[in-house]
Amino acid sequence: MKSDKEVQATVAMDRRGEIRQAYKGLGGDRTFYDGMITCSTFMGKIVSGLVWNLDKEKTQEYQEMVLSNIPENFGGKLLEVPVGTGIITMPMYRTLPGAEITCLDYSPDMMQRAKRLAERLDIKNTDFVQGDVGNMPFEDDSFDIVLSLNGFHAFPDKSAAYDETYRVLKPGGMLCGCFAVMEENKRTDWIIKHIYTPKGYCTPPFETAESLKKRLENMYRTVKVDTVESIAVFRAVK
């Protein structure tokens, strides 16, 4: 008979497979995901408004809140997980030639799109690694910044993801990013539970803004959490 830990590991592995399959069609050269995440296409605007109650202004607001944590002249080591298609971050990385940037994603399809975008933008200082946020192939205290955009609501083993992102940060390093939380919009909550979760785009258990703040405060020295609709924007210093 399997132990609780073995059962949880099996469930997490199954969810990873579901997530990988769910996002498979969103990589390549397709642009639906990019249009949705940036609220920049007709269908993207419809989905953003219907699901997340976000328009282009609110979308730019929460993304700028996250990216403003990265210093303009940053020259340290940054890990982005998951990198997704890179549509939000690659333009910023082009302005940080002195930084050492590592991009990790579980989905090879999404990551390949990010790599192609980096090549088109002639970004030379970014490495791409396929891997699991819950078991990252990096040494302790490796990065000055860990950036996570729209990832934690999908990670199958959230406790491992929180532990690993903390582990690879240097003392004084910063975890920042954003992801979907519950109890900010009833329509969004319903869609996440009844549509996005069965499809594999989101994975329970889900945070609220309050539970996220408490969790991070138990791990980090200083924590700040804000929300734009159902998107929590967070910054935590180790």
GROMACS .gro file of C-alpha atoms in nm:
model
  238
    1MET     CA    1   0.000   0.000   0.000
    2LYS     CA    2   0.136   0.341  -0.098
    3SER     CA    3   0.217   0.601   0.166
    4ASP     CA    4   0.049   0.943   0.160
    5LYS     CA    5   0.371   1.093   0.023
    6GLU     CA    6   0.384   0.837  -0.260
    7VAL     CA    7   0.018   0.900  -0.344
    8GLN     CA    8   0.078   1.276  -0.353
    9ALA     CA    9   0.381   1.226  -0.580
   10THR     CA   10   0.173   1.011  -0.816
   11VAL     CA   11  -0.106   1.269  -0.827
   12ALA     CA   12   0.146   1.548  -0.890
   13MET     CA   13   0.301   1.350  -1.177
   14ASP     CA   14  -0.042   1.288  -1.332
   15ARG     CA   15  -0.124   1.657  -1.308
   16ARG     CA   16   0.207   1.749  -1.474
   17GLY     CA   17   0.111   1.531  -1.767
   18GLU     CA   18  -0.230   1.694  -1.790
   19ILE     CA   19  -0.079   2.042  -1.774
   20ARG     CA   20   0.180   1.956  -2.038
   21GLN     CA   21  -0.094   1.826  -2.272
   22ALA     CA   22  -0.319   2.125  -2.202
   23TYR     CA   23  -0.052   2.375  -2.303
   24LYS     CA   24   0.090   2.169  -2.591
   25GLY     CA   25  -0.120   2.339  -2.854
   26LEU     CA   26  -0.044   2.685  -2.719
   27GLY     CA   27   0.326   2.674  -2.806
   28GLY     CA   28   0.472   2.651  -3.152
   29ASP     CA   29   0.387   2.955  -3.359
   30ARG     CA   30   0.031   3.001  -3.238
   31THR     CA   31  -0.059   3.336  -3.093
   32PHE     CA   32  -0.384   3.278  -2.902
   33TYR     CA   33  -0.208   3.244  -2.568
   34ASP     CA   34   0.004   3.551  -2.636
   35GLY     CA   35  -0.304   3.749  -2.731
   36MET     CA   36  -0.484   3.643  -2.416
   37ILE     CA   37  -0.198   3.702  -2.173
   38THR     CA   38  -0.135   4.049  -2.318
   39CYS     CA   39  -0.502   4.129  -2.392
   40SER     CA   40  -0.389   4.239  -2.737
   41THR     CA   41  -0.610   4.047  -2.982
   42PHE     CA   42  -0.985   4.038  -3.034
   43MET     CA   43  -1.026   3.690  -2.885
   44GLY     CA   44  -0.768   3.767  -2.619
   45LYS     CA   45  -0.968   4.067  -2.503
   46ILE     CA   46  -1.289   3.863  -2.493
   47VAL     CA   47  -1.131   3.585  -2.284
   48SER     CA   48  -0.952   3.829  -2.053
   49GLY     CA   49  -1.273   4.019  -1.991
   50LEU     CA   50  -1.500   3.717  -1.954
   51VAL     CA   51  -1.272   3.500  -1.741
   52TRP     CA   52  -1.054   3.747  -1.552
   53ASN     CA   53  -1.251   4.074  -1.568
   54LEU     CA   54  -0.937   4.232  -1.715
   55ASP     CA   55  -0.909   4.487  -1.993
   56LYS     CA   56  -0.584   4.595  -2.156
   57GLU     CA   57  -0.525   4.869  -1.899
   58LYS     CA   58  -0.565   4.633  -1.601
   59THR     CA   59  -0.353   4.370  -1.775
   60GLN     CA   60  -0.070   4.616  -1.828
   61GLU     CA   61  -0.111   4.737  -1.470
   62TYR     CA   62  -0.048   4.402  -1.302
   63GLN     CA   63   0.233   4.309  -1.541
   64GLU     CA   64   0.408   4.642  -1.489
   65MET     CA   65   0.368   4.600  -1.112
   66VAL     CA   66   0.560   4.273  -1.136
   67LEU     CA   67   0.830   4.383  -1.379
   68SER     CA   68   0.895   4.705  -1.188
   69ASN     CA   69   1.064   4.487  -0.925
   70ILE     CA   70   1.349   4.417  -1.169
   71PRO     CA   71   1.605   4.702  -1.150
   72GLU     CA   72   1.667   4.880  -1.484
   73ASN     CA   73   2.041   4.812  -1.466
   74PHE     CA   74   2.014   4.467  -1.311
   75GLY     CA   75   2.333   4.269  -1.366
   76GLY     CA   76   2.285   3.967  -1.140
   77LYS     CA   77   2.143   3.621  -1.188
   78LEU     CA   78   1.770   3.586  -1.259
   79LEU     CA   79   1.558   3.274  -1.289
   80GLU     CA   80   1.220   3.289  -1.460
   81VAL     CA   81   0.988   2.996  -1.394
   82PRO     CA   82   0.779   2.923  -1.588
   83VAL     CA   83   0.896   3.121  -1.890
   84GLY     CA   84   0.592   3.029  -2.099
   85THR     CA   85   0.618   3.185  -2.444
   86GLY     CA   86   0.833   3.471  -2.314
   87ILE     CA   87   0.593   3.726  -2.458
   88ILE     CA   88   0.598   3.943  -2.145
   89THR     CA   89   0.960   3.913  -2.033
   90MET     CA   90   1.178   3.880  -2.344
   91PRO     CA   91   1.147   4.249  -2.440
   92MET     CA   92   1.266   4.336  -2.088
   93TYR     CA   93   1.558   4.092  -2.105
   94ARG     CA   94   1.685   4.265  -2.416
   95THR     CA   95   1.741   4.575  -2.197
   96LEU     CA   96   1.947   4.378  -1.940
   97PRO     CA   97   2.263   4.274  -2.131
   98GLY     CA   98   2.466   4.247  -1.809
   99ALA     CA   99   2.233   3.999  -1.642
  100GLU     CA  100   2.260   3.619  -1.639
  101ILE     CA  101   1.909   3.494  -1.715
  102THR     CA  102   1.787   3.136  -1.688
  103CYS     CA  103   1.441   3.041  -1.814
  104LEU     CA  104   1.283   2.717  -1.697
  105ASP     CA  105   0.958   2.558  -1.812
  106TYR     CA  106   0.803   2.213  -1.792
  107SER     CA  107   0.643   2.249  -2.138
  108PRO     CA  108   0.892   2.215  -2.426
  109ASP     CA  109   0.635   2.364  -2.663
  110MET     CA  110   0.599   2.686  -2.469
  111MET     CA  111   0.973   2.710  -2.412
  112GLN     CA  112   1.054   2.666  -2.781
  113ARG     CA  113   0.837   2.966  -2.859
  114ALA     CA  114   1.025   3.167  -2.595
  115LYS     CA  115   1.358   3.060  -2.747
  116ARG     CA  116   1.248   3.169  -3.094
  117LEU     CA  117   1.137   3.504  -2.956
  118ALA     CA  118   1.474   3.549  -2.783
  119GLU     CA  119   1.649   3.473  -3.110
  120ARG     CA  120   1.437   3.724  -3.300
  121LEU     CA  121   1.518   3.987  -3.039
  122ASP     CA  122   1.889   3.893  -3.054
  123ILE     CA  123   1.908   3.820  -2.680
  124LYS     CA  124   2.241   3.655  -2.603
  125ASN     CA  125   2.239   3.622  -2.223
  126THR     CA  126   1.945   3.386  -2.171
  127ASP     CA  127   1.968   3.008  -2.119
  128PHE     CA  128   1.667   2.778  -2.149
  129VAL     CA  129   1.619   2.469  -1.933
  130GLN     CA  130   1.333   2.222  -1.947
  131GLY     CA  131   1.252   2.114  -1.594
  132ASP     CA  132   1.015   2.089  -1.302
  133VAL     CA  133   0.980   2.381  -1.062
  134GLY     CA  134   0.928   2.127  -0.784
  135ASN     CA  135   1.271   1.973  -0.841
  136MET     CA  136   1.497   2.227  -1.009
  137PRO     CA  137   1.850   2.139  -1.124
  138PHE     CA  138   2.014   2.437  -0.956
  139GLU     CA  139   2.232   2.467  -0.647
  140ASP     CA  140   2.118   2.638  -0.327
  141ASP     CA  141   2.154   3.018  -0.318
  142SER     CA  142   2.205   3.046  -0.695
  143PHE     CA  143   1.990   3.344  -0.799
  144ASP     CA  144   1.944   3.706  -0.701
  145ILE     CA  145   1.588   3.713  -0.836
  146VAL     CA  146   1.330   3.445  -0.906
  147LEU     CA  147   1.049   3.571  -1.129
  148SER     CA  148   0.728   3.372  -1.169
  149LEU     CA  149   0.452   3.500  -1.395
  150ASN     CA  150   0.120   3.315  -1.394
  151GLY     CA  151   0.270   2.990  -1.274
  152PHE     CA  152   0.176   2.903  -0.918
  153HIS     CA  153  -0.193   2.851  -0.995
  154ALA     CA  154  -0.087   2.575  -1.239
  155PHE     CA  155   0.199   2.407  -1.053
  156PRO     CA  156   0.088   2.055  -0.951
  157ASP     CA  157   0.296   2.043  -0.631
  158LYS     CA  158   0.271   2.393  -0.490
  159SER     CA  159   0.451   2.320  -0.163
  160ALA     CA  160   0.751   2.191  -0.357
  161ALA     CA  161   0.738   2.496  -0.584
  162TYR     CA  162   0.745   2.735  -0.289
  163ASP     CA  163   1.027   2.541  -0.125
  164GLU     CA  164   1.236   2.518  -0.442
  165THR     CA  165   1.204   2.884  -0.540
  166TYR     CA  166   1.311   2.974  -0.185
  167ARG     CA  167   1.599   2.727  -0.191
  168VAL     CA  168   1.761   2.858  -0.510
  169LEU     CA  169   1.743   3.223  -0.397
  170LYS     CA  170   2.049   3.382  -0.240
  171PRO     CA  171   2.008   3.536   0.106
  172GLY     CA  172   1.866   3.881   0.042
  173GLY     CA  173   1.733   3.762  -0.293
  174MET     CA  174   1.383   3.839  -0.416
  175LEU     CA  175   1.093   3.625  -0.531
  176CYS     CA  176   0.840   3.823  -0.733
  177GLY     CA  177   0.560   3.750  -0.973
  178CYS     CA  178   0.187   3.702  -1.009
  179PHE     CA  179  -0.077   3.433  -1.039
  180ALA     CA  180  -0.450   3.375  -1.005
  181VAL     CA  181  -0.604   3.362  -0.658
  182MET     CA  182  -0.956   3.297  -0.532
  183GLU     CA  183  -1.219   3.510  -0.358
  184GLU     CA  184  -1.162   3.825  -0.563
  185ASN     CA  185  -1.425   3.763  -0.833
  186LYS     CA  186  -1.701   3.501  -0.811
  187ARG     CA  187  -1.724   3.450  -1.187
  188THR     CA  188  -1.350   3.393  -1.215
  189ASP     CA  189  -1.360   3.151  -0.921
  190TRP     CA  190  -1.636   2.949  -1.090
  191ILE     CA  191  -1.452   2.932  -1.424
  192ILE     CA  192  -1.126   2.828  -1.258
  193LYS     CA  193  -1.295   2.550  -1.061
  194HIS     CA  194  -1.532   2.417  -1.327
  195ILE     CA  195  -1.352   2.483  -1.657
  196TYR     CA  196  -0.982   2.562  -1.616
  197THR     CA  197  -0.912   2.296  -1.352
  198PRO     CA  198  -1.065   2.004  -1.548
  199LYS     CA  199  -0.873   2.116  -1.856
  200GLY     CA  200  -0.544   2.121  -1.664
  201TYR     CA  201  -0.474   2.494  -1.686
  202CYS     CA  202  -0.510   2.537  -1.308
  203THR     CA  203  -0.441   2.299  -1.023
  204PRO     CA  204  -0.586   2.301  -0.670
  205PRO     CA  205  -0.540   2.379  -0.390
  206PHE     CA  206  -0.571   2.750  -0.467
  207GLU     CA  207  -0.449   3.047  -0.270
  208THR     CA  208  -0.634   3.361  -0.171
  209ALA     CA  209  -0.447   3.689  -0.145
  210GLU     CA  210  -0.459   3.653   0.234
  211SER     CA  211  -0.334   3.292   0.241
  212LEU     CA  212  -0.055   3.380  -0.003
  213LYS     CA  213   0.061   3.667   0.217
  214LYS     CA  214   0.064   3.443   0.526
  215ARG     CA  215   0.250   3.167   0.346
  216LEU     CA  216   0.520   3.401   0.219
  217GLU     CA  217   0.552   3.575   0.556
  218ASN     CA  218   0.632   3.237   0.712
  219MET     CA  219   0.924   3.201   0.472
  220TYR     CA  220   1.056   3.548   0.385
  221ARG     CA  221   1.178   3.853   0.576
  222THR     CA  222   0.962   4.109   0.395
  223VAL     CA  223   0.649   4.047   0.189
  224LYS     CA  224   0.413   4.260  -0.019
  225VAL     CA  225   0.098   4.130  -0.189
  226ASP     CA  226  -0.145   4.332  -0.402
  227THR     CA  227  -0.428   4.229  -0.631
  228VAL     CA  228  -0.562   4.340  -0.967
  229GLU     CA  229  -0.895   4.161  -0.997
  230SER     CA  230  -0.810   3.790  -0.940
  231ILE     CA  231  -0.439   3.830  -1.008
  232ALA     CA  232  -0.217   3.851  -0.701
  233VAL     CA  233   0.109   4.044  -0.745
  234PHE     CA  234   0.372   3.953  -0.489
  235ARG     CA  235   0.723   4.049  -0.381
  236ALA     CA  236   0.916   3.865  -0.109
  237VAL     CA  237   1.275   3.916   0.010
  238LYS     CA  238   1.465   3.623   0.160
   0.00000   0.00000   0.00000
